[in-house]
mmCIF file of C-alpha atoms and ligand atoms in Angstrom:
data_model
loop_
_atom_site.group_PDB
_atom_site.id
_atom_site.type_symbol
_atom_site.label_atom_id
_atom_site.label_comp_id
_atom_site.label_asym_id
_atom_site.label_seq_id
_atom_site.Cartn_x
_atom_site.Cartn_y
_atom_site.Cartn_z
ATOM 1 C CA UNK M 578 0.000 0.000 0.000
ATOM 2 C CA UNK M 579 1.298 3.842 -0.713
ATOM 3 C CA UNK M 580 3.493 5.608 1.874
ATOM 4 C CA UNK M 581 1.573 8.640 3.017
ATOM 5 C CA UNK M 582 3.346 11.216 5.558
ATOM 6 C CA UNK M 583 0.700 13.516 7.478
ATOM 7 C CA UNK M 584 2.469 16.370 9.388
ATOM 8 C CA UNK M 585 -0.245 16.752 12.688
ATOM 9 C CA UNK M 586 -0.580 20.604 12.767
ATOM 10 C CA UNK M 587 -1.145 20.624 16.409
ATOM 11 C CA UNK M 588 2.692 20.924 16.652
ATOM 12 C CA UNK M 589 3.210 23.725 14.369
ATOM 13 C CA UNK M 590 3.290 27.541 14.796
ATOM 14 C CA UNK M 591 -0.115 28.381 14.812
ATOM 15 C CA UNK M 592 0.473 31.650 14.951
ATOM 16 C CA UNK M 593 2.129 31.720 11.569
ATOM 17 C CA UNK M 594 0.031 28.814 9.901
ATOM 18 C CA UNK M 595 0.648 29.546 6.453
ATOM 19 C CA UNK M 596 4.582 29.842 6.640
ATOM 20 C CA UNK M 597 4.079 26.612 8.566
ATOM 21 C CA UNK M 598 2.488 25.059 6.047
ATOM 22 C CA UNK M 599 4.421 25.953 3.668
ATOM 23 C CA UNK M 600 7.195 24.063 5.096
ATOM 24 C CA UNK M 601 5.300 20.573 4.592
ATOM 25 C CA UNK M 602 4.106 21.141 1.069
ATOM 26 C CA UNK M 603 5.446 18.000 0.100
ATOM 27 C CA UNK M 604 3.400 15.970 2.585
ATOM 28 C CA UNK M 605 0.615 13.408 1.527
ATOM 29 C CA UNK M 606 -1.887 14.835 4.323
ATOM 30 C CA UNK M 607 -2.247 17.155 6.855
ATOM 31 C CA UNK M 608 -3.612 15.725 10.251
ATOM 32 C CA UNK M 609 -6.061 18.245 11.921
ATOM 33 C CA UNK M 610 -6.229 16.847 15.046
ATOM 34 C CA UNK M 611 -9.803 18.740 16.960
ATOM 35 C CA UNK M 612 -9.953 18.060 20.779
ATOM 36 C CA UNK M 613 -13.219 19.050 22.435
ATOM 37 C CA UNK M 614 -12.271 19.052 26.281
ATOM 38 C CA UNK M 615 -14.411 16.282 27.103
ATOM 39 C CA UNK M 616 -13.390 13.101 24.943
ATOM 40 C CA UNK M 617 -10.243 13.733 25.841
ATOM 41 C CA UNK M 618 -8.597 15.793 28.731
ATOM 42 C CA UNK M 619 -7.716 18.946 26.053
ATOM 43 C CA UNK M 620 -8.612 21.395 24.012
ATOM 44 C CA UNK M 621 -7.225 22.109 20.629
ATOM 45 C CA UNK M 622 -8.729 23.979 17.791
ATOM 46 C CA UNK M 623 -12.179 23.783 15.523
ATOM 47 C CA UNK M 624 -13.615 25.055 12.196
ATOM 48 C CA UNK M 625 -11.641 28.703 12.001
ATOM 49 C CA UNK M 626 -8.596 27.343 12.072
ATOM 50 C CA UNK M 627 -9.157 24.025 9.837
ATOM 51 C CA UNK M 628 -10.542 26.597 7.415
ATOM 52 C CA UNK M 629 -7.329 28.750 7.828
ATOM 53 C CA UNK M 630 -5.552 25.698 6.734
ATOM 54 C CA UNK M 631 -7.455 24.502 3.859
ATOM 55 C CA UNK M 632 -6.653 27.880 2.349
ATOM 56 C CA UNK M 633 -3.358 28.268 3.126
ATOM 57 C CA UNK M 634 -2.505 24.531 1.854
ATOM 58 C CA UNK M 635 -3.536 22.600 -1.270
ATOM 59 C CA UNK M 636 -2.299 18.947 0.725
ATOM 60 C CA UNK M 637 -5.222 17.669 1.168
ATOM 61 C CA UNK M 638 -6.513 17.087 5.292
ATOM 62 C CA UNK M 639 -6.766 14.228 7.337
ATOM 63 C CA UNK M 640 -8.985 14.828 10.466
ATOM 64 C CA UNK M 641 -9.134 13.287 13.675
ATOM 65 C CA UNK M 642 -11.678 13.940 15.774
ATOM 66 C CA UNK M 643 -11.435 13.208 19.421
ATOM 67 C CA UNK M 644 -14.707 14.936 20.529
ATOM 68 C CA UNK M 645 -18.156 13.126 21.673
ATOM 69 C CA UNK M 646 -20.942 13.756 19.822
ATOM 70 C CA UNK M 647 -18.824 14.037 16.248
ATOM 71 C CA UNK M 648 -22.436 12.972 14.343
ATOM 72 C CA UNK M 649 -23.536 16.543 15.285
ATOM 73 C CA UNK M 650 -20.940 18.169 13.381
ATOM 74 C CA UNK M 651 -19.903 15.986 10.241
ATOM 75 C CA UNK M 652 -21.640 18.248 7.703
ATOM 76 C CA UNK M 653 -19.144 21.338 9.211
ATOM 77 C CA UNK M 654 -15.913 19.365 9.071
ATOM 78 C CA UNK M 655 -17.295 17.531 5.974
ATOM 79 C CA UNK M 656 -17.512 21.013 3.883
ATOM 80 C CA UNK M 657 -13.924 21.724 4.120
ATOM 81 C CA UNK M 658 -13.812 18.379 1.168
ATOM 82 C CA UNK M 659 -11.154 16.455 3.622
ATOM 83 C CA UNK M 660 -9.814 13.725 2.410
ATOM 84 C CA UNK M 661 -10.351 11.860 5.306
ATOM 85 C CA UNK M 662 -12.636 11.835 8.421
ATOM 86 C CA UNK M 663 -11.724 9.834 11.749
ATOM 87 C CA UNK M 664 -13.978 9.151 14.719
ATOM 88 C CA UNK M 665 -12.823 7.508 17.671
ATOM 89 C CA UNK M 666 -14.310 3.736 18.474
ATOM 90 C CA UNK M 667 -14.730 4.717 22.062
ATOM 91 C CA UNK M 668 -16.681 8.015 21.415
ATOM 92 C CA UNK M 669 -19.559 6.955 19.204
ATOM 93 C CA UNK M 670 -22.669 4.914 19.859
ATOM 94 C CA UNK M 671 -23.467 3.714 16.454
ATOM 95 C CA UNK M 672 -20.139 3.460 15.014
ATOM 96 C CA UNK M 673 -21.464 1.728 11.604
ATOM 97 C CA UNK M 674 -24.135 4.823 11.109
ATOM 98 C CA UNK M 675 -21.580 7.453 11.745
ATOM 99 C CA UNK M 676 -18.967 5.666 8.976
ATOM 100 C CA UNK M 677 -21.733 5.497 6.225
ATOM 101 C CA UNK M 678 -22.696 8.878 7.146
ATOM 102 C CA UNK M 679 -18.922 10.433 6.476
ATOM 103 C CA UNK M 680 -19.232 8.107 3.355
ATOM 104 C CA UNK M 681 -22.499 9.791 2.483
ATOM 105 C CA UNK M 682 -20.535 13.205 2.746
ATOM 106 C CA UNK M 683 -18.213 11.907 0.212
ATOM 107 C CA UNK M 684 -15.203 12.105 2.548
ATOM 108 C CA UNK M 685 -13.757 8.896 2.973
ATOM 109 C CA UNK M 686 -14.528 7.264 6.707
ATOM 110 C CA UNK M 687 -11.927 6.344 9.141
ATOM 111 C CA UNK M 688 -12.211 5.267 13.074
ATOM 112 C CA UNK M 689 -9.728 5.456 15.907
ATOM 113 C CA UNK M 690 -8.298 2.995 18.393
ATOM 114 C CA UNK M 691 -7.010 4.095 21.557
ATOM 115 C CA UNK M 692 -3.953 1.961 23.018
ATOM 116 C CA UNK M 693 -6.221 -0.574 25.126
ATOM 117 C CA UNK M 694 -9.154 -0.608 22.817
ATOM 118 C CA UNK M 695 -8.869 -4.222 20.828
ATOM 119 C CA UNK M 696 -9.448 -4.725 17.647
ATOM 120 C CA UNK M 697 -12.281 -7.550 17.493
ATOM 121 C CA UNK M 698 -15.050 -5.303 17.359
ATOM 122 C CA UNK M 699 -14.141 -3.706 13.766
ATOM 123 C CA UNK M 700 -14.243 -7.423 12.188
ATOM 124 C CA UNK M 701 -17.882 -6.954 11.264
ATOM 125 C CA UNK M 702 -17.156 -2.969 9.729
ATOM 126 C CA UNK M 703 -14.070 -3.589 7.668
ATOM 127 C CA UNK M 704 -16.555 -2.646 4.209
ATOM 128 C CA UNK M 705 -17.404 0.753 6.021
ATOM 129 C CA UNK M 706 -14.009 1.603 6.456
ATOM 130 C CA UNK M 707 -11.175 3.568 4.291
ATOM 131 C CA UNK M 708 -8.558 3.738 7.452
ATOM 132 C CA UNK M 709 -8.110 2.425 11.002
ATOM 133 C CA UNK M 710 -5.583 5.259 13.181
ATOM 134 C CA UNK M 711 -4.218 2.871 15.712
ATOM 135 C CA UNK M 712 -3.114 5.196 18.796
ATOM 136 C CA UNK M 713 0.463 4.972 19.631
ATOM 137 C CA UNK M 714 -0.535 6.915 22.671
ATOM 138 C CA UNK M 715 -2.966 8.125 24.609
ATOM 139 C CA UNK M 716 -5.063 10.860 22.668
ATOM 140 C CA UNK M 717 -4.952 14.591 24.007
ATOM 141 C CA UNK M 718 -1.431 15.553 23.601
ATOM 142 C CA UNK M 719 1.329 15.875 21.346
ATOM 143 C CA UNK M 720 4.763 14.885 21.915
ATOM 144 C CA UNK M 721 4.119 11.743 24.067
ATOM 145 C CA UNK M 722 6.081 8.711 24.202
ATOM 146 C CA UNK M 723 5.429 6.360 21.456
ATOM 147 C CA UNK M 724 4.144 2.678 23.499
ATOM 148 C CA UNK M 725 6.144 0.200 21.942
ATOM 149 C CA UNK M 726 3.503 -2.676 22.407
ATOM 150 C CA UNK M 727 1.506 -0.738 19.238
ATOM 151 C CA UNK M 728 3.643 -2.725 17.102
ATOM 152 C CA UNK M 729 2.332 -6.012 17.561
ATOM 153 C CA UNK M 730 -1.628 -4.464 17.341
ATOM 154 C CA UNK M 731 -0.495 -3.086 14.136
ATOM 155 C CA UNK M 732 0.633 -6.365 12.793
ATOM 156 C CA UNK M 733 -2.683 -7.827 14.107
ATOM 157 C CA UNK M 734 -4.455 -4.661 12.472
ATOM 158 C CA UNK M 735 -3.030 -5.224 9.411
ATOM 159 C CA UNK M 736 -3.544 -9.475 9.343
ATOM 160 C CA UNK M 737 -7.399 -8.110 10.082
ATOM 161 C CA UNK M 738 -7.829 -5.716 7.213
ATOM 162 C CA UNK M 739 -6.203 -8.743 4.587
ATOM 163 C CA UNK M 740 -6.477 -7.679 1.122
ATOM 164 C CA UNK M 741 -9.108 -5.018 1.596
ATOM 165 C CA UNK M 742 -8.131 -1.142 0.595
ATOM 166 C CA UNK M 743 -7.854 -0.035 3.868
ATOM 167 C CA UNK M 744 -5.173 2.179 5.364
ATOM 168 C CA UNK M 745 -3.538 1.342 7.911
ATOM 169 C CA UNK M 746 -2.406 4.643 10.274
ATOM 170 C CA UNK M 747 -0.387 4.751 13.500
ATOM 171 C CA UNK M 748 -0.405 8.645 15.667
ATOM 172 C CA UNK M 749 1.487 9.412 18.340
ATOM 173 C CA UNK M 750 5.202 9.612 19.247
ATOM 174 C CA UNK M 751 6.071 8.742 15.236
ATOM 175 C CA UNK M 752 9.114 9.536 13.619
ATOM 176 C CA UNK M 753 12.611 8.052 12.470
ATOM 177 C CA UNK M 754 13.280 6.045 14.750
ATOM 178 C CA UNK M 755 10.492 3.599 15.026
ATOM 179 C CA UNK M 756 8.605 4.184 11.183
ATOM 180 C CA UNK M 757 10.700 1.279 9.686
ATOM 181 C CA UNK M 758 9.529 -1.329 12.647
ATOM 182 C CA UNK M 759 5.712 0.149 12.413
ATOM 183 C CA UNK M 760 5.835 0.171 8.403
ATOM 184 C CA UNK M 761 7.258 -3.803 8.683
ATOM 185 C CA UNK M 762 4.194 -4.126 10.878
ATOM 186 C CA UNK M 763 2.083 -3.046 8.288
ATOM 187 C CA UNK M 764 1.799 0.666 8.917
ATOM 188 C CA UNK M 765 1.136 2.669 5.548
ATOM 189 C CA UNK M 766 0.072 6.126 7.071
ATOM 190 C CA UNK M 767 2.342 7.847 9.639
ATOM 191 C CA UNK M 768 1.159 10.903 11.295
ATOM 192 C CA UNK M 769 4.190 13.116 13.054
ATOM 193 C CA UNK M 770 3.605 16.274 14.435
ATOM 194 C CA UNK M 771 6.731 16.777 17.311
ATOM 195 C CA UNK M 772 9.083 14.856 15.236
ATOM 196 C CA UNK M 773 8.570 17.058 11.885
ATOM 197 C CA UNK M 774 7.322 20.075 13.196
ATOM 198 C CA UNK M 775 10.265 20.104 15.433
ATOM 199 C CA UNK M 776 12.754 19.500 12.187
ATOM 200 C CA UNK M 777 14.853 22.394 11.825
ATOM 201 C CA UNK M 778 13.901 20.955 7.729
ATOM 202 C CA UNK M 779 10.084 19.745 8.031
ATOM 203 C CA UNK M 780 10.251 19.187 4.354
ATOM 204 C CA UNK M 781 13.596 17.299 4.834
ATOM 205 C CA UNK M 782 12.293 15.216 7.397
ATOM 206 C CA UNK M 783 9.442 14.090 5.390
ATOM 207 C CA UNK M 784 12.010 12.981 3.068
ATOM 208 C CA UNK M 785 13.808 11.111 5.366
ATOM 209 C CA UNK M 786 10.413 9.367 6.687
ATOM 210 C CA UNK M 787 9.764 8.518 3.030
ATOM 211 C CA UNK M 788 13.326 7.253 2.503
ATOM 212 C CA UNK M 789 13.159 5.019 5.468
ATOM 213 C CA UNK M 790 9.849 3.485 4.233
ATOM 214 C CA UNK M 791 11.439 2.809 1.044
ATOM 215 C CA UNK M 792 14.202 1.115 3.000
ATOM 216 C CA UNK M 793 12.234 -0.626 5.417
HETATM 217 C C1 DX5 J 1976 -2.598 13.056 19.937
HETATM 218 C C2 DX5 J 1976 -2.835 13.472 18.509
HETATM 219 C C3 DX5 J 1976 -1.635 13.313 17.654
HETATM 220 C C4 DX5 J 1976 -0.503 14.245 18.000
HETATM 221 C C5 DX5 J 1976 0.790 13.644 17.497
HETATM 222 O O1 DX5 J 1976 -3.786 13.068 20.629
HETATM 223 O O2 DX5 J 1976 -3.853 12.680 17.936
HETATM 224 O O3 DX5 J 1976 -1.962 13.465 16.277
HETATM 225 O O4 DX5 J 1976 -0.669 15.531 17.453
HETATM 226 O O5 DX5 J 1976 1.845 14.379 17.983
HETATM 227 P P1 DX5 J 1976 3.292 13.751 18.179
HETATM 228 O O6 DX5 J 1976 3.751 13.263 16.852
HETATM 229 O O7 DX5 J 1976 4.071 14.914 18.702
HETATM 230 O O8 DX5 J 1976 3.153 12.620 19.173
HETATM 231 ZN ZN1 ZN J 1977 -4.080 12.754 15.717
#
């Protein structure tokens, strides 16, 4: 499956976004990560500034939402044309609605694991389902400590999904030094936001992610 690299804005410069983004231009996606205060113990940004960065980048975004209630608001993020929309597992009632319903939007539909939540219960949703964001930490915060026992849930992940077109993204604590282990895993889609935000090259860095896929 294709390499994509999605920069998580969170760890950018907010205050100059567009110079920001400028500096990942060459990325595959850009991961809007939107953090209500209640789903989990933060709170990050909403609409104004996902706007902001659909003009000031043509990379198309990948958003995570780690709010309760996201049904309420799907036609809002949905009218920015994302590329991708992600709901967390543990947030939603009626997980199977809410993935048609992002499908419905024409945005393609992806859910979210946290760490501890296993995997069994997407066997019976894999046909609603363009990606699967496996935590690699807890969600609220960036530049945590990637938890190395992600690995093997990746490789079960990926066993799970089989042949269907489903990508296969890991968040949290991502960069050089653990992509090649993730990506032999089964990993496709690797969201940094520390790591290549934190580049003195973002663009650079990309390039090395990409260049240790190819490797791996
Ligand atoms: C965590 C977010 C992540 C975060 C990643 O709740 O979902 O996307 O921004 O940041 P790093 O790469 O710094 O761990
Ligand atoms: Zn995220």
């Amino acid at each position: 499956m294709e390499i994509r690299i999605s920069p998580s804005i969170l760890a950018a410069d907010l205050s100059n976004l567009r110079s920001e983004l400028e500096k990942v231009e060459n990325a595959d996606l850009l991961h809007i990560d939107v953090m209500d205060g209640h789903y989990v113990p933060n709170i990050s940004f909403g609409m104004p500034i996902i706007k902001a960065a659909k003009r000031s980048s043509a990379v198309p975004l990948d958003i995570h939402l780690m709010i309760a209630d996201a049904d309420q608001f799907l036609e809002e993020f949905a009218s920015v044309q994302p590329e991708f929309i992600t709901v967390h597992y543990e947030a939603v009632t009626h997980l199977q609605r809410t993935l048609q319903k992002i499908r419905d939007l024409g945005v393609k539909a992806g859910v979210s694991l946290n760490p501890h939540t296993p995997l069994n219960g997407l066997k019976y949703i894999l046909d609603d389902l363009d990606l699967i964001l496996l935590m690699t930490v807890n969600p609220g915060f960036g530049g945590q400590k990637f938890i190395p026992a992600m690995v093997q849930k990746v490789r079960d992940c990926r066993e799970l999904i089989g042949v269907r077109p489903i990508e296969l993204q890991v968040d949290g604590g991502i960069g050089l030094d653990n992509l090649a282990d993730l990506l032999m895993a089964g990993a496709n889609n690797f969201v940094a936001g520390s790591a290549i935000f934190g580049a003195e090259d973002p663009a650079f860095y990309i390039e090395k992610m990409r260049a240790a896929a190819r490797q791996g």
